[in-house]
Short mmCIF file of C-alpha atoms and ligand atoms in Angstrom, two decimals:
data_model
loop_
_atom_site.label_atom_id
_atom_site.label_comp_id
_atom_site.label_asym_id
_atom_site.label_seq_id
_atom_site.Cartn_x
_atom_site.Cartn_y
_atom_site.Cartn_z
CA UNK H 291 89.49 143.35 113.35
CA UNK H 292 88.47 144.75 109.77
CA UNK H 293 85.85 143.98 107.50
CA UNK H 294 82.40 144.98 107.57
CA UNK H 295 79.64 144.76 109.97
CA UNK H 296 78.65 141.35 111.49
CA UNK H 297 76.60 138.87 109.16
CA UNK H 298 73.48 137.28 110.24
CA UNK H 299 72.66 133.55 108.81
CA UNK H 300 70.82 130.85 110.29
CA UNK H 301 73.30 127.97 109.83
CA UNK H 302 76.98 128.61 109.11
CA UNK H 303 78.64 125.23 108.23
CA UNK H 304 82.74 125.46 108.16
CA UNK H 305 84.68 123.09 105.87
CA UNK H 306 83.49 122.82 101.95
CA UNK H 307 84.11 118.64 101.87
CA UNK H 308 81.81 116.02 101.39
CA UNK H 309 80.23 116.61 104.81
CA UNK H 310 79.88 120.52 104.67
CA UNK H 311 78.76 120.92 101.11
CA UNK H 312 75.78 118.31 101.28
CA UNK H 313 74.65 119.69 104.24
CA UNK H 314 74.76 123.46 102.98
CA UNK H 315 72.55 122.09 99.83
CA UNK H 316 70.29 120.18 101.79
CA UNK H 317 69.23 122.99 104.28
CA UNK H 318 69.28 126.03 101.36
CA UNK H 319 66.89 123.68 99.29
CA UNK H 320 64.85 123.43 102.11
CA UNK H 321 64.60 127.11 102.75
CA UNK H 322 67.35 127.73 105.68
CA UNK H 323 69.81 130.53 105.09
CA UNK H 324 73.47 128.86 104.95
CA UNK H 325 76.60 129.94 104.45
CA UNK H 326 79.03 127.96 103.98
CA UNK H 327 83.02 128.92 104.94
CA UNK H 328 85.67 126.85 103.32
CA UNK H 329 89.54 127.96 103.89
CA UNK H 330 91.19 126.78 100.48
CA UNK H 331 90.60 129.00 97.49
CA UNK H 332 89.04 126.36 94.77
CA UNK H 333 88.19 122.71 95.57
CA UNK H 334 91.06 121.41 93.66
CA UNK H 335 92.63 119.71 96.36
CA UNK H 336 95.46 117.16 97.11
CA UNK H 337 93.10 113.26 96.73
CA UNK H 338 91.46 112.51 99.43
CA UNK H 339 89.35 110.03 97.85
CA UNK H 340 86.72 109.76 94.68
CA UNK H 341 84.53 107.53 95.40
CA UNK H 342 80.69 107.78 95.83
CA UNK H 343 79.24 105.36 97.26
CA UNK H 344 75.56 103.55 96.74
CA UNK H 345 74.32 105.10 99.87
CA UNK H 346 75.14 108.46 98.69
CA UNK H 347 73.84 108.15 95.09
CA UNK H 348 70.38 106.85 96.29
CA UNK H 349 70.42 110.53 98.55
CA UNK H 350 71.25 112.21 94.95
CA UNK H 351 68.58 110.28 93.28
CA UNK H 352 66.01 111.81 95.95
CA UNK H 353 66.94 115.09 94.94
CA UNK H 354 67.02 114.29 91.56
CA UNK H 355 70.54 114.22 90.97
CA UNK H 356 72.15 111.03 90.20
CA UNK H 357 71.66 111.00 86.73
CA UNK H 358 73.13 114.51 86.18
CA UNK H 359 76.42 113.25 88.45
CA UNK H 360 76.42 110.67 86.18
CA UNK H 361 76.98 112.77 82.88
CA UNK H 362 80.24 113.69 85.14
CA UNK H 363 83.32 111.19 83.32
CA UNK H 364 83.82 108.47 85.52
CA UNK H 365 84.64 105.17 86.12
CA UNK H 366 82.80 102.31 88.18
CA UNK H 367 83.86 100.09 90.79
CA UNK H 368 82.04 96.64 91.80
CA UNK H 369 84.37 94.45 94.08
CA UNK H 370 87.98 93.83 94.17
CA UNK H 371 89.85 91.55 92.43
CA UNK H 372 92.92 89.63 94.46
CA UNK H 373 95.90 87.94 92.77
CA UNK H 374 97.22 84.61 94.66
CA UNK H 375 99.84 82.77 93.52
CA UNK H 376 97.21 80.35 92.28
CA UNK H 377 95.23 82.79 90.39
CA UNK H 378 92.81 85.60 91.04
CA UNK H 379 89.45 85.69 93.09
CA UNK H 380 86.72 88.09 93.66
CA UNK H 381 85.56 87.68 96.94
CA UNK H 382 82.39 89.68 96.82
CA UNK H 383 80.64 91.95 94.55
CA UNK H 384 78.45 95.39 95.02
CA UNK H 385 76.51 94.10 92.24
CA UNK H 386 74.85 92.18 93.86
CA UNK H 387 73.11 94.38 95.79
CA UNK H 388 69.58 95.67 95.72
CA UNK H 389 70.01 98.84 94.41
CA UNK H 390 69.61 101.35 91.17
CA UNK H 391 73.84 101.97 92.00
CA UNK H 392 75.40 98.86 92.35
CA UNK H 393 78.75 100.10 92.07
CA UNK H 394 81.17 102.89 93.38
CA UNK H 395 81.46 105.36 91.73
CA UNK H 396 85.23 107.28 90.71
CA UNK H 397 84.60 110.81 90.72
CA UNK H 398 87.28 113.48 90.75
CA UNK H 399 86.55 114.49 94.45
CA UNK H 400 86.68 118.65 93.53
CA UNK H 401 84.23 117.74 90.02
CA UNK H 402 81.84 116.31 93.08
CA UNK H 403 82.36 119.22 95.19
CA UNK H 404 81.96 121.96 92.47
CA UNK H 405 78.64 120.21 91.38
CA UNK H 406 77.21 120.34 94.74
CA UNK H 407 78.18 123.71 95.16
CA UNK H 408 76.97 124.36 91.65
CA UNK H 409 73.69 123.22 92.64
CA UNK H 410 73.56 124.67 95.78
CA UNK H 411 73.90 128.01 94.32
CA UNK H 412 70.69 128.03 92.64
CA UNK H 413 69.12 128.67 95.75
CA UNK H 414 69.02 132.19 97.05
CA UNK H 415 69.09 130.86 100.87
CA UNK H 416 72.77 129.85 100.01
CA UNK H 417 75.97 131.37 100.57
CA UNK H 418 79.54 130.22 99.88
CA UNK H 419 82.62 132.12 100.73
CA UNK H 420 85.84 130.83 99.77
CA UNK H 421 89.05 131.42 101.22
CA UNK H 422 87.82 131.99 104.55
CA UNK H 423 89.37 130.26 107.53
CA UNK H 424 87.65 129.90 110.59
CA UNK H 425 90.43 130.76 113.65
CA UNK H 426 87.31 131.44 116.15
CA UNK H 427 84.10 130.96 117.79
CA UNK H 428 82.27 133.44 119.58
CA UNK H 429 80.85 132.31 122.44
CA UNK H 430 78.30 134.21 124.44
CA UNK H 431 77.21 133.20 127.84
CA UNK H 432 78.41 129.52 126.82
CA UNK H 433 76.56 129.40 123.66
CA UNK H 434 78.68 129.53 120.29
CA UNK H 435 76.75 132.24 118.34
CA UNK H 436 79.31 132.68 115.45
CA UNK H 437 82.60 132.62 114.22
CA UNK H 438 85.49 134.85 113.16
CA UNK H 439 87.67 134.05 109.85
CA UNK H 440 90.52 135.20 108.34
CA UNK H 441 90.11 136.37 104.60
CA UNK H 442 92.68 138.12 102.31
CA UNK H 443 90.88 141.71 103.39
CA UNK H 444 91.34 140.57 107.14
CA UNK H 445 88.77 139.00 110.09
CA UNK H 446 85.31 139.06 109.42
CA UNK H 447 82.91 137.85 111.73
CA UNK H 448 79.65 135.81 111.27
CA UNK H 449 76.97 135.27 113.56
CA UNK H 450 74.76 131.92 112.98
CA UNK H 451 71.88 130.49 114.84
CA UNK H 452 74.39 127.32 114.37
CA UNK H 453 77.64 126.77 113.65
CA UNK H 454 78.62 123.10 111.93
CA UNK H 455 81.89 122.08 112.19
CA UNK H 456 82.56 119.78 109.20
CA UNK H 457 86.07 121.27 108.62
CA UNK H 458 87.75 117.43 108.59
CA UNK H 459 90.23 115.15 110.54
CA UNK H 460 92.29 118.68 111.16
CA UNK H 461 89.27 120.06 112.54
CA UNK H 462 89.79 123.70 113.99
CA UNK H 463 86.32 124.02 115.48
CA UNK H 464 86.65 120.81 117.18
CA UNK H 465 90.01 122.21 118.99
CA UNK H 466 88.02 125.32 119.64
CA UNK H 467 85.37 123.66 121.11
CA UNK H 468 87.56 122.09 123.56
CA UNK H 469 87.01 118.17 121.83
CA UNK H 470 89.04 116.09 122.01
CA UNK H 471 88.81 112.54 119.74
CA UNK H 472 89.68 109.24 121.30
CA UNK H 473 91.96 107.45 118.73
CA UNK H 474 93.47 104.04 117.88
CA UNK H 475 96.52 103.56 115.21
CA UNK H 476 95.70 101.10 112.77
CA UNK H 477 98.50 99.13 111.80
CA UNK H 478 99.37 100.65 108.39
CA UNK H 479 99.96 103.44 106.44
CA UNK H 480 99.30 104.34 102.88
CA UNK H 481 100.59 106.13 99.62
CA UNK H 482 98.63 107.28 97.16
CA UNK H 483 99.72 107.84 93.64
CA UNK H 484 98.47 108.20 89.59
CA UNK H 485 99.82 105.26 87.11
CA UNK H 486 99.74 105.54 83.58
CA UNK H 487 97.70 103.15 81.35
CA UNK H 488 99.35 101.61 78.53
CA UNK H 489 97.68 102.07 74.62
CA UNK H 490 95.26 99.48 74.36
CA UNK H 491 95.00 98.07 77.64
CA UNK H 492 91.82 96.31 78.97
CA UNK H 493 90.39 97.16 81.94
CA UNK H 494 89.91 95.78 84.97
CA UNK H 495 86.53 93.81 84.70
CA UNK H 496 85.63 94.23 88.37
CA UNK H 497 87.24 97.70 88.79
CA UNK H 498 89.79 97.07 91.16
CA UNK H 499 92.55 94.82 92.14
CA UNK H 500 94.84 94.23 95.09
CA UNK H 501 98.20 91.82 95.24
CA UNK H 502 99.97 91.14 98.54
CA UNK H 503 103.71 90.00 99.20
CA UNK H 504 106.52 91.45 100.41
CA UNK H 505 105.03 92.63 103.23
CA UNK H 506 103.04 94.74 101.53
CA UNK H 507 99.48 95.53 99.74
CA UNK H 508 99.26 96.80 96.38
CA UNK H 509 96.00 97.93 95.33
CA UNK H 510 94.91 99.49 92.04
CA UNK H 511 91.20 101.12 90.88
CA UNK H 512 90.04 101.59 87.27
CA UNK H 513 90.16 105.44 86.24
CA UNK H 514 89.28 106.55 82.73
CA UNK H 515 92.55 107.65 81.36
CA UNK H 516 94.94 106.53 84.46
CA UNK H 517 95.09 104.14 87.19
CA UNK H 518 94.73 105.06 90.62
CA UNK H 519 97.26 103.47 93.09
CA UNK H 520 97.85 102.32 96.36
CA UNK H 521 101.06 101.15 98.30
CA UNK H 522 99.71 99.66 101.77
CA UNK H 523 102.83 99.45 104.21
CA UNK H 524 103.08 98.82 108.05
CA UNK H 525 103.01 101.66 110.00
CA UNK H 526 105.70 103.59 111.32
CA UNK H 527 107.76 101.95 107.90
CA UNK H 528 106.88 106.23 106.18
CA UNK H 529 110.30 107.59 107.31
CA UNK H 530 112.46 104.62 106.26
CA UNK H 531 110.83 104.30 103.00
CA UNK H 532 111.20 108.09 101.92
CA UNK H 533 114.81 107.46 102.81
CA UNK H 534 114.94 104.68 101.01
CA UNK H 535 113.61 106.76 97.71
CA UNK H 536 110.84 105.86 95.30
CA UNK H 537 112.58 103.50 93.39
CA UNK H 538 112.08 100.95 96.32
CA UNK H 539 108.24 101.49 96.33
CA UNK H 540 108.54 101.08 92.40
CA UNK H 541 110.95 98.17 92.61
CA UNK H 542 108.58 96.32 95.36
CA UNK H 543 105.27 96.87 93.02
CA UNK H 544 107.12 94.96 90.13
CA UNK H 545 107.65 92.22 92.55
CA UNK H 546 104.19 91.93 93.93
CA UNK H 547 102.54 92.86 91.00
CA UNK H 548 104.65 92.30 88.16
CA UNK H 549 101.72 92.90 85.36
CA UNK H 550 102.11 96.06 86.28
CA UNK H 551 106.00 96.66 86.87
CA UNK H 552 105.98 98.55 83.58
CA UNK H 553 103.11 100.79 84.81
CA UNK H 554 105.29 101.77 88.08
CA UNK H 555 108.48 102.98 85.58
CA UNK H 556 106.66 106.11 85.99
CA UNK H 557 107.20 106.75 89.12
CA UNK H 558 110.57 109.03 89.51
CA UNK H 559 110.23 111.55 92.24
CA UNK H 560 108.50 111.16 95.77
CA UNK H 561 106.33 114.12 95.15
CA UNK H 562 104.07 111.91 92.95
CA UNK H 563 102.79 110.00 96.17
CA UNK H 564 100.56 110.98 98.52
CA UNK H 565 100.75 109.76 102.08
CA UNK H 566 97.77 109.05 103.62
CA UNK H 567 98.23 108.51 107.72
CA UNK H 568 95.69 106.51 108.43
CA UNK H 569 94.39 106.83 111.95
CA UNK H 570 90.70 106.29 113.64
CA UNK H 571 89.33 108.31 115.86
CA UNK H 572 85.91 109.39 117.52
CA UNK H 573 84.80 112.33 119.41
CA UNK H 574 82.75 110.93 122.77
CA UNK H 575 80.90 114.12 122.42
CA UNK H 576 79.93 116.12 119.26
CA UNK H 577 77.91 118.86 120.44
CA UNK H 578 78.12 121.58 123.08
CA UNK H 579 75.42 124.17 122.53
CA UNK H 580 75.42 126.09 119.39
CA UNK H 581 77.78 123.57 117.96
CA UNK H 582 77.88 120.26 116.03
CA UNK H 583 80.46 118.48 114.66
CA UNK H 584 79.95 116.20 111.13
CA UNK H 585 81.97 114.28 109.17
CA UNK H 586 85.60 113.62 110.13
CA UNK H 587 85.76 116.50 112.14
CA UNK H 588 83.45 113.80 114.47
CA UNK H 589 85.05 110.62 113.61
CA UNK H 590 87.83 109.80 111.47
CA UNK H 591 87.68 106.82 109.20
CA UNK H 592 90.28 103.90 108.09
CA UNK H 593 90.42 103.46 104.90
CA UNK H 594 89.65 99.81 105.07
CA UNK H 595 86.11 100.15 102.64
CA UNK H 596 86.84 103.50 101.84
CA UNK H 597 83.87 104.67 103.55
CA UNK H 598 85.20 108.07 104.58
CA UNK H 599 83.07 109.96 102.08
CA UNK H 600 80.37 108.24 102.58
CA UNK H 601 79.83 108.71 106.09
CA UNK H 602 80.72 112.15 105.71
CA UNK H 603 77.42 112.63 103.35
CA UNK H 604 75.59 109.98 105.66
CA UNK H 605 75.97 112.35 108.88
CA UNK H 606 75.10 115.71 106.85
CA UNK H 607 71.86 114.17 105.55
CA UNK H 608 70.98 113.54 109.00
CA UNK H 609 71.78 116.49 110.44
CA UNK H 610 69.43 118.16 107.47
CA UNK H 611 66.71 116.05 108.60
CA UNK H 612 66.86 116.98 112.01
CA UNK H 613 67.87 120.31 112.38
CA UNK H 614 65.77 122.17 109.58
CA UNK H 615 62.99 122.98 111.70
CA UNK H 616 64.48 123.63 114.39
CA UNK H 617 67.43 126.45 112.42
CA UNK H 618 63.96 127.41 110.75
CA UNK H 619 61.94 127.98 113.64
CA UNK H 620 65.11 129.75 115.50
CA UNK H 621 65.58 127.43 117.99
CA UNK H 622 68.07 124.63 118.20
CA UNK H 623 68.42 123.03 121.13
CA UNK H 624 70.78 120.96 122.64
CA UNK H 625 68.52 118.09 122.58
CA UNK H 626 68.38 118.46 118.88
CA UNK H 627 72.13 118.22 118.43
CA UNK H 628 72.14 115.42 120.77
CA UNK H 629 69.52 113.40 118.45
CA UNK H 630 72.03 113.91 115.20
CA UNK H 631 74.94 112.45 117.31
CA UNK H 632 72.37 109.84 118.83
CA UNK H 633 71.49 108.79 114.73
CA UNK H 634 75.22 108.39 113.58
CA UNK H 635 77.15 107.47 116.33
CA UNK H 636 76.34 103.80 116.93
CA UNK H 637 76.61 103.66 112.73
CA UNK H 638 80.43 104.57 112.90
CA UNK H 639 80.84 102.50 116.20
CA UNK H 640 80.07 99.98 114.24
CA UNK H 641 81.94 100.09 111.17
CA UNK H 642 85.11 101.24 112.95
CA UNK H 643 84.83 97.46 114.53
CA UNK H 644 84.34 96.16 111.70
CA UNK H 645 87.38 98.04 109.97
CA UNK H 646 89.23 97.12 113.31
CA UNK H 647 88.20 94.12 113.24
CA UNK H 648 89.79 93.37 109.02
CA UNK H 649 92.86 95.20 110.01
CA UNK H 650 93.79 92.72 113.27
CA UNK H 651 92.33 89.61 111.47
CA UNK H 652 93.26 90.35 107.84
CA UNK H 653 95.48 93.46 106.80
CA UNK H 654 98.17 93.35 109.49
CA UNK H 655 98.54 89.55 108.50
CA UNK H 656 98.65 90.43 105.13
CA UNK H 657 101.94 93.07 105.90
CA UNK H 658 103.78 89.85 107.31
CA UNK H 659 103.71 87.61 104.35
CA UNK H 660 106.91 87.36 102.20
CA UNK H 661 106.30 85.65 99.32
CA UNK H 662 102.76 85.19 97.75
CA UNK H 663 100.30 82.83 98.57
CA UNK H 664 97.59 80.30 97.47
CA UNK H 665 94.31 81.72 97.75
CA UNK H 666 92.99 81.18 101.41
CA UNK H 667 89.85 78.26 101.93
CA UNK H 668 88.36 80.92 104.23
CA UNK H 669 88.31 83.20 101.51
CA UNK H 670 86.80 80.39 98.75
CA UNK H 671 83.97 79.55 101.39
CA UNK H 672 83.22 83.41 102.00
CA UNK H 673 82.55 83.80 98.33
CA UNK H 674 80.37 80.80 97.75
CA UNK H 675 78.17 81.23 101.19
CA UNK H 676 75.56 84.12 100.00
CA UNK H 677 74.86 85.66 103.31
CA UNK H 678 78.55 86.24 104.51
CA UNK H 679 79.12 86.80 100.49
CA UNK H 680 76.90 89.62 100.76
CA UNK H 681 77.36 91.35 104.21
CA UNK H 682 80.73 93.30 103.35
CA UNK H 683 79.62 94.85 100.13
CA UNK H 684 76.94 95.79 101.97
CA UNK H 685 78.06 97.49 104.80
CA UNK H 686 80.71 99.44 102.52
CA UNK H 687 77.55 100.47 100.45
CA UNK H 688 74.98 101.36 103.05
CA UNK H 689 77.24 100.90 106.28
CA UNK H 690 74.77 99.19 109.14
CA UNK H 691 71.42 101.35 108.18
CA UNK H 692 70.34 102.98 105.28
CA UNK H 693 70.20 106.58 105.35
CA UNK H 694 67.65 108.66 103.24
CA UNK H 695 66.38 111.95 103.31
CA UNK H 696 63.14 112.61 104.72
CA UNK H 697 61.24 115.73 103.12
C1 LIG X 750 94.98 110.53 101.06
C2 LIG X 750 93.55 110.24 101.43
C3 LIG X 750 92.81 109.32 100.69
C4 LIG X 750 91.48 109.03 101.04
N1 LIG X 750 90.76 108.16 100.28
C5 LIG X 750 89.45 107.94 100.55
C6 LIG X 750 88.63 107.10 99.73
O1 LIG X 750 89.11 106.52 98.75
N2 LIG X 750 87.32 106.95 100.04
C7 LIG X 750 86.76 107.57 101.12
O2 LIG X 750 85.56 107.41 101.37
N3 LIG X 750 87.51 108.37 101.92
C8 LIG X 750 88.81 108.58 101.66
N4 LIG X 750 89.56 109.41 102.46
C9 LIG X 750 88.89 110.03 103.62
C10 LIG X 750 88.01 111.17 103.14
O3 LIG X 750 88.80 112.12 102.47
C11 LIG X 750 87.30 111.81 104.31
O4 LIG X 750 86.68 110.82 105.11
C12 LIG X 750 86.23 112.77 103.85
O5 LIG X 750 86.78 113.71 102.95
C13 LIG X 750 85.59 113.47 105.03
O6 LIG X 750 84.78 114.51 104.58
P1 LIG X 750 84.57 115.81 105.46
O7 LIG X 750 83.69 116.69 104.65
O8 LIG X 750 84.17 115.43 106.82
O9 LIG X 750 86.03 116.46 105.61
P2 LIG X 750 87.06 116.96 104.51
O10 LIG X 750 86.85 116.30 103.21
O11 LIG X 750 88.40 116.84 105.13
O12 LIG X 750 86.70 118.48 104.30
C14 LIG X 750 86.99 119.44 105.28
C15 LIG X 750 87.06 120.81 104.59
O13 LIG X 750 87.21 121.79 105.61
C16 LIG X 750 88.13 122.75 105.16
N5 LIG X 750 88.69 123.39 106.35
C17 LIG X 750 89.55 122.86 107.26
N6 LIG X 750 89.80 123.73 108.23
C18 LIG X 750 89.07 124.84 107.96
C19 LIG X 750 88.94 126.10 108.58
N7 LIG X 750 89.59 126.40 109.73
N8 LIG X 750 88.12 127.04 108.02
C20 LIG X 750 87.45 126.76 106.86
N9 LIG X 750 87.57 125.58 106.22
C21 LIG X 750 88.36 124.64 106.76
C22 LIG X 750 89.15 121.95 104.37
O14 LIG X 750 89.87 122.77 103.47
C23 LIG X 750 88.25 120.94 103.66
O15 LIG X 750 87.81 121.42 102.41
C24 LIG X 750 90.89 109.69 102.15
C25 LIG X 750 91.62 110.61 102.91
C26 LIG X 750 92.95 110.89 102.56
C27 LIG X 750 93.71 111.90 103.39
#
């Protein structure tokens, strides 16, 4: 090992994503020394998502930062609309909901990230260090007191009163820490990928829109100068279609979407799309002592909602509520860690049934249709009967309780 002598902090939080970053600002601004390790050397990352949900801009507005995000350029989403073959429907609508944000907002993921960093760094208690990745805990009489990381100069070693483990679905400290996540495969897969907008072209009133046929789900969300993309496919279809080339994905979003064949002319090479695996997971255990896992690292998300992020931010604004006087005070137990599993667990038990529960009953039949369809009754009576109206955007904008910061 090189480097210099050991560091002390109180809380060392590893990953710098949604999860790690919001908890590293929430426990500097309340006074706890942080530091927060993040293994890339900028936040300009592959996507992995940009939106911000209600949830999470009612937790900015506490601190007094919503409005600021806001000066950020971005674009606003309220509900999806679906083309039929009989015309177009909007089956429910986030603005509807009782709330200063009824919307989600588009934000380039690393402008988010750099701004709560930015912030962040006002306070002395805080501490980022790039380019460090975490390859080990040290573990003391079976108590995790620390970890070691590799940086350009070689291991360094930090000792922490806690070590968070909100380094995503990937999650090294998880594997270190002996967890392992019980998963199910949803039945699809998804690419990601930029289209162009054409001079003059309106936008989409509601923000986003989705088109099925084929055997396949188009979806598309408003972005200021560009549209952001999505090719929804059954799963275990990735290798055939990357044989296959890109002018099949193009080809089949003319078909289902043909308003916006012209759009896909743009895409040419396969390293314009992002795949996105999609899988669902959750740790039965997040905890051990010294340890806690956030964020993906704890429970990976479907994409059905798009509420990755979200919960993510949900689970580190917990964890700041519970843990700051204890990582203040010196002494987190084990009971502590227990109570920030005991606050978000049942929250993601229940949206993963929910997300389960649209995949079996909705996506999957979805990927079997051929040709396009008339729009559904069910889906004409869900949009006209307010309570069922209501429940989805709601659970994508809150999830099943609302979080906020206590003080
Ligand atoms: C293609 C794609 C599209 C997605 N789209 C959406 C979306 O539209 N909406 C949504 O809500 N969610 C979306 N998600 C999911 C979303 O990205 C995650 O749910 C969310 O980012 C989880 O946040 P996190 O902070 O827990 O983990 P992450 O965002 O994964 O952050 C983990 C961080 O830890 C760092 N790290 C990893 N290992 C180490 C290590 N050993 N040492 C130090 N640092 C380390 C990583 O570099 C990363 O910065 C998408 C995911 C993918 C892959």
């Amino acid at each position: 090992m090189t480097g210099s002598a050991a560091w002390q902090t109180q809380c060392c939080v590893v990953g710098g994503g949604p999860a790690g970053t919001v908890l590293a600002l929430l426990l500097a601004r309340r006074g706890v020394r942080v530091t927060l390790l993040e293994m890339h050397k900028d936040f300009d990352r592959e996507f992995r998502g940009d939106t911000i949900h209600p949830s999470t801009m009612e937790i900015l507005d506490q601190l007094g930062l919503a409005d600021k995000l806001l000066e950020i350029p971005h674009t606003k989403v309220s509900g999806p609309t679906l083309q039929f073959a009989n015309g177009t429907i909007t089956p429910f609508d986030l603005g509807r909901l009782n709330t200063r944000f009824p919307y989600i907002l588009m934000v380039p993921q690393s402008r988010f990230l750099e701004f709560i960093t930015a912030e962040a760094g006002k306070y002395p208690e805080f501490q980022l260090v790039m380019h460090a990745n975490v390859t080990q805990l040290i573990e003391e009489q079976g108590v995790v007191r620390g970890v070691r990381y590799a940086t350009a100069d070689g291991t360094q070693e930090l000792r922490a009163g806690l070590v968070v483990g909100a380094d995503g679905r990937f999650s090294q400290v998880r594997r270190l820490a002996g967890f392992e996540p019980a998963k199910t495969s949803p039945p699809m897969d998804v690419l990601w990928f930029r289209l162009p907008k054409l001079p003059g072209e309106p936008q989409i009133s509601s923000g986003a829109f989705g088109a099925i046929g084929g055997g396949r789900i188009f979806v598309l969300l408003e972005r200021n100068d560009y549209w952001q993309g999505g090719f929804v496919f059954p799963k275990g279809m990735y290798q055939e279609l990357r044989t296959r080339g890109v002018d099949v994905v193009r080809r089949q979003i003319g078909e289902i979407a043909p308003r916006f064949a012209e759009h896909a002319e743009a895409l040419t090479d396969w390293s314009q799309l992002t795949l996105l695996s999609v899988e669902s997971s959750r740790c039965p255990l997040w905890h051990k002592p010294g340890l806690v896992l956030i964020g993906d690292a704890a429970h990976v998300m479907s994409p059905v909602g798009g509420v990755g992020i979200n919960y993510a931010i949900q689970d580190a604004v917990v964890a700041a509520n519970v843990l700051t006087a204890p990582l203040k005070s010196g002494s987190v137990s084990d009971a502590n860690l227990a109570e920030v599993q005991r606050q978000r667990e049942w929250p993601t038990r229940v949206i993963q049934w929910f997300q389960a529960f649209m995949q079996t009953k909705v996506i999957a039949s979805a990927l079997q249709l051929q040709q396009a369809r008339n729009i559904p009754w069910q889906l004409r009576l869900l949009s006209k009967i307010p309570v069922l109206r209501d429940l989805p955007p709601r659970m994508i904008a809150f999830g099943p309780k609302r979080v906020r910061l206590e003080n």
